[in-house]
Amino acid sequence: MKTIDELLAEGVDGKRVFVRADLNVPLDGTTITDDGRIRAVLPTVKALAEAGARVVVASHLGRPKGAPDPAYSLAPAATRLGELLGAEVAFATDTVGESAQAVVAGLANGSVAVVENLRFNAGETAKDEAERGAFADQLATLADVYVGDGFGAVHRKHASVFDLPARLPHYAGYLIANEVGVLKQLTEDVKRPYVVALGGAKVSDKLAVIDQLLGKADRLLIGGGMAYTFLKAKGYEVGRSLLQEDQVPAVTEYIERAEKTGVELVLPVDVLVGDGFPDLKAKAPTHPEAVAADAIPADKEGLDSGPRTRELYASKLADAATVFWNGPMGVFEHPDYAEGTKAIAQALLDSPAFTVVGGGDSAAAVRLLGFDETAFGHISTGGGASLEYLEGKTLPGLAALED
């Protein structure tokens, strides 16, 4: 795929450049609680603006149902982008309507605009190709060139991600080029030992990537809510812990495959339990108790890794040459259940390995828990996209950028 460096070499002065970014940031009302994704697209937007382009930034935010919804407006993201750029950013109150047309027409060379949430238009996410294509045609009127830089959305076959690049000269932005380069290091000529730490709530979200990694990784560390389905498959009582009973047969098969193929599958040996899911806003003390993984009381809920598991996982990461981590080890948003996730993050920092944090909640946890992002080898902006890449799937947004 062609990159933004090639576009800049060709010249963009006076050209309208459509940047498909990922500004899907978490909001508390209109307050952005984590601006990581906005900061991730800054290098691309800055480079284009400094080269004289008229930059049109577009993104989705949340899951509005194909119609305008003030709760999902990109206005706060546009304001924050302007603050980070140190320059005024114009904001269109629609995506392809009168406001967008007027705002883009009024752009001067080197200036930047953000159009409203792409998903306020049903055509963005339509399954029907004609409907999606019609919306892409409307988006194409706003630009002369397309730059894909929303890695968190490249696994979606959406109009702005998949159909629009076919209608304009297209290039990969710095973020996407960097993300793809890192993921290739996890799939091609991987330095070993290769250790993967997987957490998060649902094992069903990770089955496909586990299936692939059983043939590629040397060691799999399983934690978070998904671990209780593994513990159940081992015949353990899991109490009121998060459990996907329907996934136990698949998990049992993966445990057997790991034994046959020599992949070391590491499960928790102890967990922190509580009376129930904690109140994340109040953050009141919950008095967690550490119990053995095979002795979870029937009336308790597992909410984090126990101290012995933290030590075990740190030891399993210590000799790694490559590490991929996706998914928190517990309810990290509450201080009583953040230690398991903290321990994984710290073990990655202590390791000499090339470390990749696989986006989503893992990236949010790194920032929320106060770790220095620059100390990790790479923090992805797209958890779902990273996982699908590792699963070996063709990602529509990347395929669309290929010539």
Coordinates of C-alpha atoms in Angstrom, one line a residue:
M1 CA 0.0 0.0 0.0
K2 CA 1.1 3.6 -0.6
T3 CA 1.9 5.6 2.4
I4 CA 1.5 9.2 3.4
D5 CA 5.2 9.8 2.8
E6 CA 4.6 9.1 -0.9
L7 CA 1.6 11.4 -0.9
L8 CA 3.6 14.2 0.7
A9 CA 6.3 13.7 -1.9
E10 CA 3.8 14.1 -4.7
G11 CA 2.5 17.3 -3.0
V12 CA -0.7 18.2 -1.3
D13 CA -0.7 22.0 -1.2
G14 CA -4.3 23.1 -1.7
K15 CA -5.7 19.6 -2.0
R16 CA -8.6 18.5 0.1
V17 CA -7.4 15.4 2.0
F18 CA -10.0 13.2 3.7
V19 CA -8.5 11.5 6.8
R20 CA -10.5 8.6 8.1
A21 CA -9.4 8.7 11.7
D22 CA -10.5 6.9 14.8
L23 CA -11.7 9.5 17.3
N24 CA -14.0 7.0 19.1
V25 CA -13.0 8.3 22.5
P26 CA -14.7 7.5 25.8
L27 CA -16.9 10.3 27.1
D28 CA -18.3 11.3 30.4
G29 CA -21.1 13.5 29.1
T30 CA -19.1 15.9 26.9
T31 CA -15.8 15.3 28.8
I32 CA -13.2 13.1 27.1
T33 CA -11.8 10.6 29.7
D34 CA -9.0 9.2 27.4
D35 CA -7.7 11.2 24.4
G36 CA -5.2 8.5 23.3
R37 CA -6.9 7.9 19.9
I38 CA -6.9 11.6 19.1
R39 CA -3.2 11.9 19.9
A40 CA -2.5 8.8 17.8
V41 CA -3.7 10.6 14.6
L42 CA -1.9 13.8 15.3
P43 CA 1.3 13.0 13.3
T44 CA -0.7 12.4 10.1
V45 CA -3.0 15.5 10.5
K46 CA 0.0 17.7 11.4
A47 CA 2.1 16.5 8.4
L48 CA -0.7 17.1 6.0
A49 CA -1.6 20.6 7.3
E50 CA 2.0 21.7 7.4
A51 CA 2.3 20.6 3.8
G52 CA -0.6 22.9 2.8
A53 CA -3.4 20.4 2.6
R54 CA -7.0 21.2 3.4
V55 CA -7.6 18.4 5.9
V56 CA -11.0 16.9 6.4
V57 CA -11.1 14.6 9.4
A58 CA -13.9 12.0 9.8
S59 CA -14.6 9.3 12.3
H60 CA -17.3 7.4 14.1
L61 CA -18.0 7.6 17.8
G62 CA -20.1 5.0 19.7
R63 CA -23.0 3.2 18.1
P64 CA -25.7 5.7 17.1
K65 CA -28.5 4.0 15.1
G66 CA -27.9 5.7 11.7
A67 CA -29.3 9.1 12.8
P68 CA -28.1 12.1 14.7
D69 CA -27.8 11.7 18.5
P70 CA -26.2 14.5 20.5
A71 CA -24.8 11.9 23.0
Y72 CA -22.4 10.7 20.2
S73 CA -21.4 14.1 18.7
L74 CA -17.8 14.4 17.7
A75 CA -17.8 18.1 18.8
P76 CA -15.7 17.3 22.0
A77 CA -13.2 15.4 19.9
A78 CA -12.9 18.3 17.4
T79 CA -12.2 20.7 20.3
R80 CA -9.6 18.4 21.7
L81 CA -7.9 17.9 18.3
G82 CA -7.7 21.7 18.0
E83 CA -6.1 22.0 21.5
L84 CA -3.5 19.3 20.6
L85 CA -2.7 20.9 17.2
G86 CA -2.5 24.4 18.7
A87 CA -4.8 25.6 15.9
E88 CA -8.4 26.2 15.3
V89 CA -10.3 23.2 14.0
A90 CA -13.6 23.9 12.2
F91 CA -16.5 21.6 13.0
A92 CA -19.3 20.7 10.6
T93 CA -22.6 19.8 12.3
D94 CA -23.4 17.2 9.7
T95 CA -21.3 14.7 7.7
V96 CA -22.1 15.3 4.1
G97 CA -24.9 18.0 4.2
E98 CA -24.9 21.7 4.0
S99 CA -22.7 22.3 7.0
A100 CA -20.0 19.9 5.8
Q101 CA -20.0 21.3 2.3
A102 CA -19.7 24.8 3.6
V103 CA -17.0 24.1 6.1
V104 CA -14.9 22.2 3.6
A105 CA -15.4 24.9 1.0
G106 CA -14.2 27.4 3.5
L107 CA -10.9 25.6 4.4
A108 CA -7.7 27.5 3.7
N109 CA -4.5 25.7 2.8
G110 CA -3.0 24.2 5.9
S111 CA -6.3 24.2 7.9
V112 CA -8.2 21.4 9.5
A113 CA -11.9 20.5 9.8
V114 CA -13.8 17.7 11.5
V115 CA -17.2 16.6 10.2
E116 CA -19.9 15.1 12.4
N117 CA -20.1 11.4 13.4
L118 CA -20.1 9.2 10.3
R119 CA -22.6 6.8 11.9
F120 CA -25.2 9.5 12.0
N121 CA -25.7 8.3 8.4
A122 CA -27.3 4.9 7.9
G123 CA -25.2 4.4 4.8
E124 CA -21.9 4.2 6.8
T125 CA -22.6 0.8 8.3
A126 CA -25.2 -0.5 5.8
K127 CA -24.9 -4.2 4.9
D128 CA -26.4 -3.3 1.4
E129 CA -23.5 -2.4 -0.9
A130 CA -25.6 0.0 -3.0
E131 CA -26.6 2.0 0.1
R132 CA -23.1 2.0 1.5
G133 CA -21.7 3.0 -2.0
A134 CA -24.2 5.9 -2.3
F135 CA -22.9 7.3 1.0
A136 CA -19.3 6.8 -0.1
D137 CA -20.1 8.8 -3.2
Q138 CA -21.3 11.7 -1.0
L139 CA -18.2 11.5 1.1
A140 CA -16.0 11.6 -2.0
T141 CA -17.4 15.0 -2.9
L142 CA -15.6 16.4 0.1
A143 CA -12.1 15.4 -1.0
D144 CA -9.4 14.9 -3.7
V145 CA -7.4 12.3 -1.8
Y146 CA -8.1 9.7 0.9
V147 CA -5.8 8.8 3.8
G148 CA -6.8 5.9 5.9
D149 CA -5.5 6.3 9.5
G150 CA -8.3 4.9 11.7
F151 CA -6.8 1.5 12.6
G152 CA -9.5 0.8 15.2
A153 CA -12.0 0.6 12.4
V154 CA -10.1 -1.3 9.6
H155 CA -11.9 -4.6 10.5
R156 CA -15.2 -3.0 9.6
K157 CA -16.6 -3.1 6.0
H158 CA -18.0 0.4 6.3
A159 CA -18.4 3.1 3.7
S160 CA -15.7 5.4 4.9
V161 CA -13.3 2.5 5.5
F162 CA -13.9 0.2 2.6
D163 CA -15.9 1.9 -0.2
L164 CA -14.5 5.4 -0.1
P165 CA -10.8 4.5 -0.9
A166 CA -12.0 2.9 -4.2
R167 CA -13.3 6.3 -5.2
L168 CA -10.2 8.4 -4.5
P169 CA -6.4 8.1 -4.7
H170 CA -5.7 6.4 -1.4
Y171 CA -2.8 6.2 1.1
A172 CA -2.1 4.8 4.5
G173 CA -1.5 7.3 7.3
Y174 CA 1.4 7.1 9.8
L175 CA -0.7 5.3 12.4
I176 CA -1.9 2.5 10.1
A177 CA 1.5 2.0 8.6
N178 CA 3.0 1.7 12.1
E179 CA 0.3 -0.7 13.3
V180 CA 0.7 -3.0 10.4
G181 CA 4.4 -3.0 10.7
V182 CA 4.1 -4.0 14.4
L183 CA 1.6 -6.7 13.7
K184 CA 3.8 -8.2 11.1
Q185 CA 6.4 -8.6 13.8
L186 CA 3.9 -10.8 15.7
T187 CA 3.1 -12.9 12.7
E188 CA 6.2 -13.1 10.5
D189 CA 9.6 -14.3 11.7
V190 CA 8.6 -13.8 15.4
K191 CA 11.4 -13.7 18.0
R192 CA 11.0 -16.4 20.6
P193 CA 9.9 -17.2 23.2
Y194 CA 6.6 -15.7 22.0
V195 CA 4.3 -15.2 25.0
V196 CA 0.7 -14.0 24.7
A197 CA -1.3 -12.8 27.7
L198 CA -5.1 -12.7 27.1
G199 CA -7.7 -11.3 29.4
G200 CA -11.0 -9.5 29.2
A201 CA -14.5 -10.5 30.0
K202 CA -15.7 -13.0 27.4
V203 CA -13.8 -16.0 26.2
S204 CA -16.0 -16.0 23.1
D205 CA -14.3 -12.8 21.9
K206 CA -10.9 -14.6 22.0
L207 CA -11.6 -18.1 20.7
A208 CA -10.6 -17.4 17.1
V209 CA -7.3 -15.8 18.1
I210 CA -6.6 -18.6 20.6
D211 CA -7.2 -21.1 17.8
Q212 CA -4.5 -19.3 15.7
L213 CA -2.1 -18.8 18.5
L214 CA -2.1 -22.5 19.5
G215 CA 0.0 -23.0 16.4
K216 CA 2.2 -19.9 16.8
A217 CA 2.8 -18.9 20.4
D218 CA 5.1 -20.7 22.8
R219 CA 3.1 -19.8 25.9
L220 CA -0.5 -18.5 26.5
L221 CA -1.4 -16.8 29.8
I222 CA -5.1 -16.6 30.4
G223 CA -6.7 -14.2 32.9
G224 CA -9.6 -11.8 33.4
G225 CA -13.3 -12.9 33.2
M226 CA -12.6 -15.3 30.4
A227 CA -10.3 -17.4 32.8
Y228 CA -13.3 -18.7 34.7
T229 CA -14.6 -20.6 31.7
F230 CA -11.2 -22.2 31.4
L231 CA -11.3 -23.1 35.2
K232 CA -14.8 -24.5 34.7
A233 CA -13.4 -26.7 31.8
K234 CA -10.8 -28.0 34.3
G235 CA -13.7 -29.1 36.5
Y236 CA -13.3 -26.3 39.1
E237 CA -16.1 -24.6 41.0
V238 CA -16.2 -20.9 39.8
G239 CA -19.0 -19.6 42.1
R240 CA -20.8 -16.5 40.7
S241 CA -17.8 -15.6 38.5
L242 CA -18.4 -14.6 34.9
L243 CA -18.9 -17.9 33.0
Q244 CA -19.8 -18.7 29.4
E245 CA -21.1 -22.2 29.9
D246 CA -21.8 -22.8 26.2
Q247 CA -18.0 -22.2 25.5
V248 CA -16.8 -24.9 27.9
P249 CA -16.6 -27.6 25.2
A250 CA -14.5 -25.4 22.9
V251 CA -12.2 -24.4 25.8
T252 CA -11.8 -28.0 26.8
E253 CA -10.7 -28.8 23.2
Y254 CA -8.2 -26.0 23.3
I255 CA -6.7 -27.1 26.6
E256 CA -6.2 -30.6 25.1
R257 CA -4.7 -29.1 21.9
A258 CA -2.3 -27.1 23.9
E259 CA -1.1 -30.2 25.7
K260 CA -0.6 -32.1 22.4
T261 CA 1.2 -29.3 20.5
G262 CA 3.5 -28.3 23.4
V263 CA 2.1 -24.8 23.9
E264 CA 2.3 -23.9 27.5
L265 CA -1.2 -22.8 28.6
V266 CA -1.0 -21.0 32.0
L267 CA -4.2 -20.5 34.1
P268 CA -4.7 -18.6 37.4
V269 CA -3.6 -20.5 40.5
D270 CA -5.4 -18.1 42.8
V271 CA -8.0 -15.3 42.4
L272 CA -9.4 -12.4 44.3
V273 CA -13.0 -12.9 45.1
G274 CA -15.7 -10.5 46.3
D275 CA -19.5 -10.6 47.0
G276 CA -20.3 -9.2 43.6
F277 CA -19.2 -6.8 40.9
P278 CA -18.0 -3.6 42.5
D279 CA -19.5 -0.1 42.2
L280 CA -17.0 1.5 39.8
K281 CA -18.1 5.1 40.5
A282 CA -18.2 4.9 44.3
K283 CA -14.9 2.8 44.5
A284 CA -15.8 2.0 48.1
P285 CA -13.6 -0.7 49.7
T286 CA -14.9 -4.2 49.0
H287 CA -12.5 -6.3 51.2
P288 CA -11.5 -8.8 48.5
E289 CA -10.2 -12.3 49.6
A290 CA -7.6 -14.4 47.8
V291 CA -8.6 -18.0 47.3
A292 CA -7.1 -20.9 45.4
A293 CA -8.4 -21.1 41.8
D294 CA -9.9 -24.6 42.6
A295 CA -11.6 -23.4 45.8
I296 CA -13.8 -20.4 44.7
P297 CA -16.7 -20.3 47.2
A298 CA -20.1 -20.9 45.5
D299 CA -21.4 -17.5 46.7
K300 CA -18.4 -15.4 45.6
E301 CA -17.3 -13.8 42.3
G302 CA -13.8 -13.9 40.9
L303 CA -12.7 -10.3 40.1
D304 CA -8.9 -10.3 39.7
S305 CA -5.8 -12.4 39.7
G306 CA -4.5 -13.4 43.1
P307 CA -0.9 -12.7 44.4
R308 CA 0.5 -16.1 43.5
T309 CA -0.9 -15.8 40.0
R310 CA 0.6 -12.4 39.5
E311 CA 4.0 -13.8 40.5
L312 CA 3.5 -16.8 38.2
Y313 CA 2.6 -14.7 35.2
A314 CA 5.5 -12.3 35.8
S315 CA 7.9 -15.3 35.8
K316 CA 6.3 -16.6 32.6
L317 CA 7.0 -13.2 30.9
A318 CA 10.5 -12.7 32.2
D319 CA 12.3 -14.8 29.5
A320 CA 10.1 -13.7 26.6
A321 CA 11.5 -12.2 23.4
T322 CA 8.1 -11.1 22.1
V323 CA 4.9 -10.4 24.1
F324 CA 1.4 -9.6 23.0
W325 CA -1.1 -8.6 25.7
N326 CA -4.8 -8.1 25.1
G327 CA -7.4 -7.7 27.8
P328 CA -7.2 -6.7 31.5
M329 CA -6.7 -9.4 34.2
G330 CA -9.5 -8.1 36.4
V331 CA -11.9 -5.2 37.1
F332 CA -9.0 -2.7 36.8
E333 CA -11.3 0.3 37.1
H334 CA -11.7 -0.4 40.8
P335 CA -8.6 -0.1 43.0
D336 CA -9.3 -3.4 44.9
Y337 CA -9.1 -5.4 41.7
A338 CA -6.5 -3.5 39.6
E339 CA -3.4 -5.4 40.9
G340 CA -3.6 -8.2 38.4
T341 CA -3.6 -5.9 35.4
K342 CA -0.9 -3.7 37.0
A343 CA 1.3 -6.8 37.5
I344 CA 1.0 -7.7 33.8
A345 CA 1.8 -4.2 32.7
Q346 CA 4.8 -4.0 35.0
A347 CA 6.0 -7.4 33.9
L348 CA 6.0 -6.1 30.3
L349 CA 8.0 -3.1 31.3
D350 CA 10.5 -5.2 33.2
S351 CA 10.9 -7.6 30.3
P352 CA 13.6 -7.1 27.6
A353 CA 11.1 -8.4 25.1
F354 CA 9.4 -6.5 22.2
T355 CA 6.1 -5.7 23.9
V356 CA 2.8 -5.0 22.2
V357 CA -0.3 -3.9 24.1
G358 CA -3.3 -4.8 22.0
G359 CA -5.6 -1.8 22.2
G360 CA -9.0 -1.5 23.7
D361 CA -9.3 -1.9 27.5
S362 CA -5.6 -2.9 27.8
A363 CA -4.5 0.4 26.4
A364 CA -7.0 2.3 28.6
A365 CA -5.7 0.4 31.6
V366 CA -2.1 1.4 30.9
R367 CA -3.1 5.0 30.9
L368 CA -5.6 4.8 33.8
L369 CA -3.1 3.0 36.0
G370 CA -0.5 5.6 35.4
F371 CA 2.1 3.8 33.3
D372 CA 4.4 5.6 30.9
E373 CA 3.0 4.7 27.4
T374 CA 6.4 5.3 25.7
A375 CA 8.0 2.6 27.8
F376 CA 6.1 -0.2 25.9
G377 CA 7.2 -1.3 22.5
H378 CA 3.8 -0.5 21.0
I379 CA 0.3 0.3 22.2
S380 CA -2.3 -0.4 19.6
T381 CA -5.3 1.8 19.0
G382 CA -7.4 -1.1 17.8
G383 CA -8.1 -4.1 20.0
G384 CA -10.6 -5.8 17.7
A385 CA -8.6 -5.0 14.6
S386 CA -5.4 -6.3 16.2
L387 CA -7.1 -9.6 17.2
E388 CA -8.6 -10.1 13.8
Y389 CA -5.2 -9.5 12.1
L390 CA -3.6 -12.1 14.4
E391 CA -6.5 -14.5 13.5
G392 CA -5.3 -14.2 9.9
K393 CA -8.4 -12.5 8.7
T394 CA -8.4 -10.0 5.8
L395 CA -9.3 -6.6 7.2
P396 CA -11.5 -4.6 4.8
G397 CA -9.9 -1.3 5.6
L398 CA -6.4 -2.6 4.9
A399 CA -7.4 -4.4 1.7
A400 CA -9.0 -1.2 0.5
L401 CA -5.7 0.6 0.8
E402 CA -3.8 -1.9 -1.3
D403 CA -3.3 -1.1 -5.0

